Coordinates of C-alpha atoms in Angstrom, one line a residue:
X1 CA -10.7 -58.4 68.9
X2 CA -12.7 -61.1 70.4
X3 CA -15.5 -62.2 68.0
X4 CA -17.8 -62.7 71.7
X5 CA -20.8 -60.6 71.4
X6 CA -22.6 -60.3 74.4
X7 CA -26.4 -59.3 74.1
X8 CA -28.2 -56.8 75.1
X9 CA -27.4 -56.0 79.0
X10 CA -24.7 -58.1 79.2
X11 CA -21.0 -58.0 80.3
X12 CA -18.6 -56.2 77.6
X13 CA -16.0 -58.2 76.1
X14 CA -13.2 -58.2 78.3
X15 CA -10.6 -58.1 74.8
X16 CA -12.5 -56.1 73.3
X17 CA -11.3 -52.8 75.2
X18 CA -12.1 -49.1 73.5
X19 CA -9.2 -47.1 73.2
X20 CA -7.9 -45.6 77.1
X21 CA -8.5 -47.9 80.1
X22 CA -10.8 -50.5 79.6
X23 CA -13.5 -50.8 82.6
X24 CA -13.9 -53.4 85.1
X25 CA -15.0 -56.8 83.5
X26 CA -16.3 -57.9 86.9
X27 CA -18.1 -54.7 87.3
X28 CA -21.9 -55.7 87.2
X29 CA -23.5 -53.4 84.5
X30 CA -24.5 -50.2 85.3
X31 CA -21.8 -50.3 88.5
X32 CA -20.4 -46.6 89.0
X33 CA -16.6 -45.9 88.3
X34 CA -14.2 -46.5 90.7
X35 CA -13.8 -43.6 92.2
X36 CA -16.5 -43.4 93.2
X37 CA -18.2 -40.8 91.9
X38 CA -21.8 -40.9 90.3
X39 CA -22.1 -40.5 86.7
X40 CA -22.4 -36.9 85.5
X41 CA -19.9 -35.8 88.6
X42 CA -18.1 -32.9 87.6
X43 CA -14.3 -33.4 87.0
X44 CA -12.0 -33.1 89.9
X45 CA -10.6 -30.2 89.2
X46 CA -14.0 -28.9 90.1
X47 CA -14.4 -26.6 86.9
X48 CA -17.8 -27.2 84.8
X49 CA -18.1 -29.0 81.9
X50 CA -17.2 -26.8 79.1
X51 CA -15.4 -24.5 81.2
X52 CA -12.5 -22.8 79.3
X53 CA -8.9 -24.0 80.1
X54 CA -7.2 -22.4 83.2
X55 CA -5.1 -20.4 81.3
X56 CA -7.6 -18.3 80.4
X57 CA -7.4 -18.2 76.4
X58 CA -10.8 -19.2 74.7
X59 CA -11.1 -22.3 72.1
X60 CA -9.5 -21.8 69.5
X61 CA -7.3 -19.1 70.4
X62 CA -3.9 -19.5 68.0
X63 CA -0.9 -20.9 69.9
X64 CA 1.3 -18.5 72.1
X65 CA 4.2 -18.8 69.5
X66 CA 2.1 -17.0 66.6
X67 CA 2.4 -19.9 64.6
X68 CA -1.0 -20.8 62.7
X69 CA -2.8 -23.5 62.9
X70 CA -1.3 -26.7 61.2
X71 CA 2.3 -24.5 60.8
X72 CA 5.2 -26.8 60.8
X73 CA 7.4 -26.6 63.7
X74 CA 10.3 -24.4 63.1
X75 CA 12.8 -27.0 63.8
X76 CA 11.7 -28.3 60.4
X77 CA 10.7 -31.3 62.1
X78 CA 7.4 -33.0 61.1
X79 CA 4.9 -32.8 64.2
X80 CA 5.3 -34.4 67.4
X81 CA 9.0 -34.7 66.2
X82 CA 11.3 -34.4 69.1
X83 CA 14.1 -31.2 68.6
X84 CA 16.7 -32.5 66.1
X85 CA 15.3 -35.4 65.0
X86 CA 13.5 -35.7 61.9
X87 CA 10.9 -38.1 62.7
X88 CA 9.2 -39.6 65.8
X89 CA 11.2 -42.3 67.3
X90 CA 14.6 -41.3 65.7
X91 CA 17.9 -39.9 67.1
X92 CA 18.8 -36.4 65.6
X93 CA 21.7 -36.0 63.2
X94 CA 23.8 -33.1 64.5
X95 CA 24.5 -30.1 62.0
X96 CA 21.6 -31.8 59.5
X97 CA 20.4 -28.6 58.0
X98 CA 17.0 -27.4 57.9
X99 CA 14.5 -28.9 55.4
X100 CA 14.0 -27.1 52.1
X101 CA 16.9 -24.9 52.7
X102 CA 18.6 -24.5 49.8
X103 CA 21.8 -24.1 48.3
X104 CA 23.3 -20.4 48.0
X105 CA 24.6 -19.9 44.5
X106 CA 28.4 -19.8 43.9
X107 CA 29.1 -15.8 44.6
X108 CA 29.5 -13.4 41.6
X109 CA 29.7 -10.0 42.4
X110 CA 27.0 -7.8 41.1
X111 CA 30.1 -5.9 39.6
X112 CA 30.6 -8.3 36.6
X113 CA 26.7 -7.5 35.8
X114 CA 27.4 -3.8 35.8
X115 CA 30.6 -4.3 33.8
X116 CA 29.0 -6.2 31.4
X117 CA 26.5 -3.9 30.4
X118 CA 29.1 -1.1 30.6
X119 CA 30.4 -3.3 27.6
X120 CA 27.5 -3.8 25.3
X121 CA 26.8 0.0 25.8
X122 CA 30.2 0.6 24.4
X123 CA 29.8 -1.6 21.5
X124 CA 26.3 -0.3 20.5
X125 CA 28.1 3.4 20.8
X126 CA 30.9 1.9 18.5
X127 CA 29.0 0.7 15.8
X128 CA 26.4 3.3 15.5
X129 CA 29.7 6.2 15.4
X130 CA 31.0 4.1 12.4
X131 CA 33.6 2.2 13.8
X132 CA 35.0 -0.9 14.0
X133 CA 34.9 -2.6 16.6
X134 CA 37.8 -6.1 16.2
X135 CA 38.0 -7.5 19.6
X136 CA 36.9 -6.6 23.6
X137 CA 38.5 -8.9 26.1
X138 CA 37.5 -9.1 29.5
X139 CA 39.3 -10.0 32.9
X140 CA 38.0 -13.0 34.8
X141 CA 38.6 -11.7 38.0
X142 CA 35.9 -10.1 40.1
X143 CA 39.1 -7.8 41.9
X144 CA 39.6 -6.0 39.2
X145 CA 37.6 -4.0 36.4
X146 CA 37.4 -5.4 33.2
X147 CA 38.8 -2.8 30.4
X148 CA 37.4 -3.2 27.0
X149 CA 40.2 -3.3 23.9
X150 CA 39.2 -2.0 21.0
X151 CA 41.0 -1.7 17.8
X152 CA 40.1 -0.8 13.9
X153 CA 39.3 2.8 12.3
X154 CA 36.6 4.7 14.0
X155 CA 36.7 7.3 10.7
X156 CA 33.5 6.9 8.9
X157 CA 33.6 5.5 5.1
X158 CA 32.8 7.8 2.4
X159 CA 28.9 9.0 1.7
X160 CA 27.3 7.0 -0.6
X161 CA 23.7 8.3 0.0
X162 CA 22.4 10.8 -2.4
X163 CA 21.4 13.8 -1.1
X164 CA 18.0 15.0 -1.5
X165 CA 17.1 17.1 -4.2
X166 CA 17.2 20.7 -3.0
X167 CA 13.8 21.9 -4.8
X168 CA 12.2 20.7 -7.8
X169 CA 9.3 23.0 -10.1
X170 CA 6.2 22.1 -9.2
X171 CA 3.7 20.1 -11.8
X172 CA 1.0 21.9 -12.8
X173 CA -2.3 21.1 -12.0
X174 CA -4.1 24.1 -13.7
X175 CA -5.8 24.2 -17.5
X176 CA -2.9 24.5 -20.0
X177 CA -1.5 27.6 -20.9
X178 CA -2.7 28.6 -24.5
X179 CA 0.2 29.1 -27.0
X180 CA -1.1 32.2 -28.6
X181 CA -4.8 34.1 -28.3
X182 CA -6.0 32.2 -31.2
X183 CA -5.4 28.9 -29.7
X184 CA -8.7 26.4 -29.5
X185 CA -10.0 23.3 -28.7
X186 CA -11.6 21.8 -31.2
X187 CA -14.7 19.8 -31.1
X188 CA -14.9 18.4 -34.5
X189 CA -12.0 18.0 -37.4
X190 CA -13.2 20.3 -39.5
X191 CA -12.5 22.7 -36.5
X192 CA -8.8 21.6 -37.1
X193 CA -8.2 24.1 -39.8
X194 CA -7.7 26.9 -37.5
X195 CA -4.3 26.1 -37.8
X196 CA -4.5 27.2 -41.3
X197 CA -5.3 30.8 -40.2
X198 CA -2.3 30.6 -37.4
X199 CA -4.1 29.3 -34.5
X200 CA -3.7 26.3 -32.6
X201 CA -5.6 23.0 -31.4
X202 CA -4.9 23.0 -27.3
X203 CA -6.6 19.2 -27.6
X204 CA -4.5 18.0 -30.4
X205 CA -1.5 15.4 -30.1
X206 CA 1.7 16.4 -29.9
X207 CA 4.2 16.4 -32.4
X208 CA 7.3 14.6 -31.7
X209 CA 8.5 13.5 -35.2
X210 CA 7.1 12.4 -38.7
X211 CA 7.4 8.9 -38.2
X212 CA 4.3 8.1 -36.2
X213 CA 2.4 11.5 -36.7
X214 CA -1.2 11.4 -37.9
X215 CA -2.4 14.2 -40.2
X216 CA -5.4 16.0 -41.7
X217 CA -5.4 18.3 -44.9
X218 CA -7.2 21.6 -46.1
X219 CA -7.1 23.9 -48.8
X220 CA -9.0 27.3 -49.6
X221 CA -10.5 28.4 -52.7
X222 CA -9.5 31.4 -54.8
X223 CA -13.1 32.8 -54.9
X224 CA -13.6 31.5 -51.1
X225 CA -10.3 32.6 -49.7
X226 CA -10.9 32.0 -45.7
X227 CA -13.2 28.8 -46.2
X228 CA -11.0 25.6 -45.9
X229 CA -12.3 22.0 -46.9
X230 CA -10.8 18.9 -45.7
X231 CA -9.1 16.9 -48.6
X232 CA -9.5 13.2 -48.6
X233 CA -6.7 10.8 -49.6
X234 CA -6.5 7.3 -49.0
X235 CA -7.5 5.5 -45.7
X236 CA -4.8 2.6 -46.1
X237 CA -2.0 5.7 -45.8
X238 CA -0.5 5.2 -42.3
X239 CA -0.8 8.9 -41.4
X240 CA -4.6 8.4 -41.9
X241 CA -6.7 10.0 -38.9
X242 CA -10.6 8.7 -38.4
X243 CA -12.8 11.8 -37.9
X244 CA -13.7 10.3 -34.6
X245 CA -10.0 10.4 -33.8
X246 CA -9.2 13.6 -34.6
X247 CA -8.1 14.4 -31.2
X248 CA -4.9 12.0 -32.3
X249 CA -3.9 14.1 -35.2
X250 CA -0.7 16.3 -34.2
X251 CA 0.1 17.5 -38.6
X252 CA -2.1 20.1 -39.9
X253 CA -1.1 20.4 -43.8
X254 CA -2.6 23.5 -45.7
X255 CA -3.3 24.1 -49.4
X256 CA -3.3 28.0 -50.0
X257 CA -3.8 29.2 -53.6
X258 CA -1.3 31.4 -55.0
X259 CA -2.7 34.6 -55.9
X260 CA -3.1 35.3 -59.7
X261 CA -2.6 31.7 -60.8
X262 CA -5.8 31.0 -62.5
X263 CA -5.6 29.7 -65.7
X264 CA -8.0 29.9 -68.8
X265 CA -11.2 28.7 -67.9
X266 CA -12.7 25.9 -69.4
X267 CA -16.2 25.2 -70.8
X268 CA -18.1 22.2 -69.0
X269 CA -21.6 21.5 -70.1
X270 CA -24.3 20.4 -67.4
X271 CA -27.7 19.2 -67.6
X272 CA -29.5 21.7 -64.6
X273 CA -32.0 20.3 -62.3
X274 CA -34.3 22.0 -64.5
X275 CA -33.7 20.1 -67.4
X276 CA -32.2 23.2 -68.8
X277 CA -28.1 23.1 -70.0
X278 CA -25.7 25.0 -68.8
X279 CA -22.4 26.0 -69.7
X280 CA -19.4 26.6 -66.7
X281 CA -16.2 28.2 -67.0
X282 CA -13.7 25.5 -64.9
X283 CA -10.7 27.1 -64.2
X284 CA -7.0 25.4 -63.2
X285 CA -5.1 27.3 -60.0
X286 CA -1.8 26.3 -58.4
X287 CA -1.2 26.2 -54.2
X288 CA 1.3 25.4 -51.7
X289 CA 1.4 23.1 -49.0
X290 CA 2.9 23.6 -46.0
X291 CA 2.9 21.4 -42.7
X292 CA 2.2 22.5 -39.2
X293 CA 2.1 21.1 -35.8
X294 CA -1.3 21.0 -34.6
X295 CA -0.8 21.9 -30.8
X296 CA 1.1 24.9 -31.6
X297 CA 0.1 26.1 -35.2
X298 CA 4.1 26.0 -35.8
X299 CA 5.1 25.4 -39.2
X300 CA 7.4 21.9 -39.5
X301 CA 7.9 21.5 -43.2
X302 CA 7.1 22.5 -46.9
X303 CA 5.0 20.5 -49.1
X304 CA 5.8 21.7 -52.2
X305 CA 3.3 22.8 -55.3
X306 CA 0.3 21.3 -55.6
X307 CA -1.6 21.9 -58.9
X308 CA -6.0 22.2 -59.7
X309 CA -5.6 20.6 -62.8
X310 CA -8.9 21.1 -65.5
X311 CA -7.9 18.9 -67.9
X312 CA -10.7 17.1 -68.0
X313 CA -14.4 18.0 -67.4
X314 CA -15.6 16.4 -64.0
X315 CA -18.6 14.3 -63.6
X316 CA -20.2 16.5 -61.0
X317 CA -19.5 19.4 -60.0
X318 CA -20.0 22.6 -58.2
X319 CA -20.5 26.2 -59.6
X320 CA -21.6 30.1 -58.5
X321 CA -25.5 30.6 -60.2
X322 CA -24.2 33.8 -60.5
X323 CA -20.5 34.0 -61.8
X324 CA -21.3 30.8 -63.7
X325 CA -17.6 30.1 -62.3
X326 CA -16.3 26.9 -60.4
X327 CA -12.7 26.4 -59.4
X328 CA -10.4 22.8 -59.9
X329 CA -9.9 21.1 -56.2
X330 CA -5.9 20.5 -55.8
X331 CA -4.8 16.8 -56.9
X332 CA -5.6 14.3 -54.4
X333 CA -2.2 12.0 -56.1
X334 CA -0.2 15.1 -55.6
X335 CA -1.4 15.6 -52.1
X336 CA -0.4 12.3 -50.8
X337 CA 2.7 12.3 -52.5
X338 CA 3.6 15.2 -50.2
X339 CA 2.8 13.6 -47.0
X340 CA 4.9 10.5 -47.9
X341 CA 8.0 12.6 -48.6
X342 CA 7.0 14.5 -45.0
X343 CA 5.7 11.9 -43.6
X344 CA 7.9 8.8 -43.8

């Protein structure tokens, strides 16, 4: 392009040409075209400006061939690309294949699909009926169906699963069944001597054997036959139940006097609260011992004799106003001897 500028009104470049024909450069300016005709003449072909084509489709009406807009031809050849040749300008290759066509896979059969999973199904079915399956072989030819080989023992092994128990007896959820009609629950220790009089303690521990048993002792009186009194004996004995803990106790021991074993009383003097003295008749008796278990009043073992000795006056003591009378406790020593032996 010419760097030339003409001003204002003049000539246009002669080298400097738009794109189509470039106009007359002698032409003074404003000189009508050659033809002839005055600007603004219609075109030849006498139809107005902005008259659709003379096929009769309005703008933008898609192409004849149902192609849209922009669509690749379907030679595969990029636009304005002659018939068989891939670009502009340049010859055709004969038998080139179409663009983005590609490559069909080497052919297998959809028969080798169907046969293979024919295969796996008879493999699951082999294992899960206990079988063994050694070795499946396959042909590789698509002619022909593959037949699988199996070999190895399809009998099952022997059981080893144990079988469920057929019925079992049912816990019991209810209040324990009472042994007897005198059975109790007792709410204090001393309430453990019912067991003495053949009943039972429903919250008591059970007895499983003298070796870790706990225990609690009582004995009657010969002029108090159905009172019993707990007997004390010595807290460092293993056996040895807290009264708070009586509840843990599963050995009831009981003293019972023998009937017709009092011996000669003998006289005590006492100084009354009155300042008056008083004279008591302290008399000896003999009892047995015999162990129980506490849960079930059931007697477990024999303690023996115990004696009341009254060889000596006591310091205190207890006596009837009346009878003037007061009876020897049994021997604490003896007592404890017993529930060793029992107990060990």
């Amino acid at each position: 392009m010419s760097d030339n500028h003409p001003p204002y009104g003049g000539y246009p470049d002669p080298n400097a040409g738009a794109w189509g024909n470039q106009p007359d450069p002698n032409a003074p300016y404003g000189q009508q075209p050659a033809s002839g005709a005055p600007y603004g003449t219609p075109p030849a072909s006498g139809a107005p400006y902005g008259q659709q084509p003379a096929s009769g489709a309005p703008y933008g009406t898609p192409p004849a061939s149902g192609a849209p807009y922009g669509a690749q031809p379907g030679s595969g050849a990029p636009y304005g690309a002659p018939a068989g040749a891939p670009y502009p300008g340049q010859p055709g290759y004969p038998g080139q294949p179409a663009p983005f066509a590609p490559a069909p896979p080497p052919g297998r059969s959809k028969k080798g699909l169907i046969v293979g999973l024919a295969a796996g199904a008879v493999t699951l079915t082999l294992l899960c009926c206990g079988g063994g399956l050694a070795y499946v072989a396959f042909g590789g030819d698509d002619k022909d169906d593959p037949t699988p080989v199996a070999s190895g023992s399809t009998t099952p092994g022997p059981d080893t699963s144990t079988p469920a128990p057929t019925g079992s007896a049912p816990e019991s959820t209810g209040p324990e069944e009472p042994p007897s009609n005198d059975a109790l629950t007792a709410r204090y220790s001393s309430e453990m001597s019912a067991v003495c009089e053949g009943g039972s303690i429903l919250n008591a521990a059970p007895y499983t054997g003298p070796s870790n048993a706990k225990a609690y002792v009582f004995s009657n009186a010969p002029d108090r036959p159905t009172y019993w009194s707990q007997k004390s004996f010595s807290s460092d004995k293993r056996y040895y139940v807290k009264s708070a803990d009586f509840a843990s106790a599963s050995v009831i021991g009981c003293l019972k006097v023998v009937d017709g074993s009092e011996g000669a009383p003998k006289k005590c003097q006492y100084k009354a609260t009155d300042g008056k003295i008083v004279t008591v008749d302290y008399i000896s008796s003999r009892y047995t011992l015999t162990f129980h278990a506490a849960k079930t009043g059931e007697k477990i073992g024999d303690g023996g004799t115990v004696t009341a000795p009254t060889a000596r006056c006591p310091s205190f003591i207890s006596y009837n106003k009346t009878t003037m009378k007061s009876y020897a406790a049994p021997d604490s020593g003896t007592i404890e001897a017993a529930l060793d032996r029992f107990l060990k």
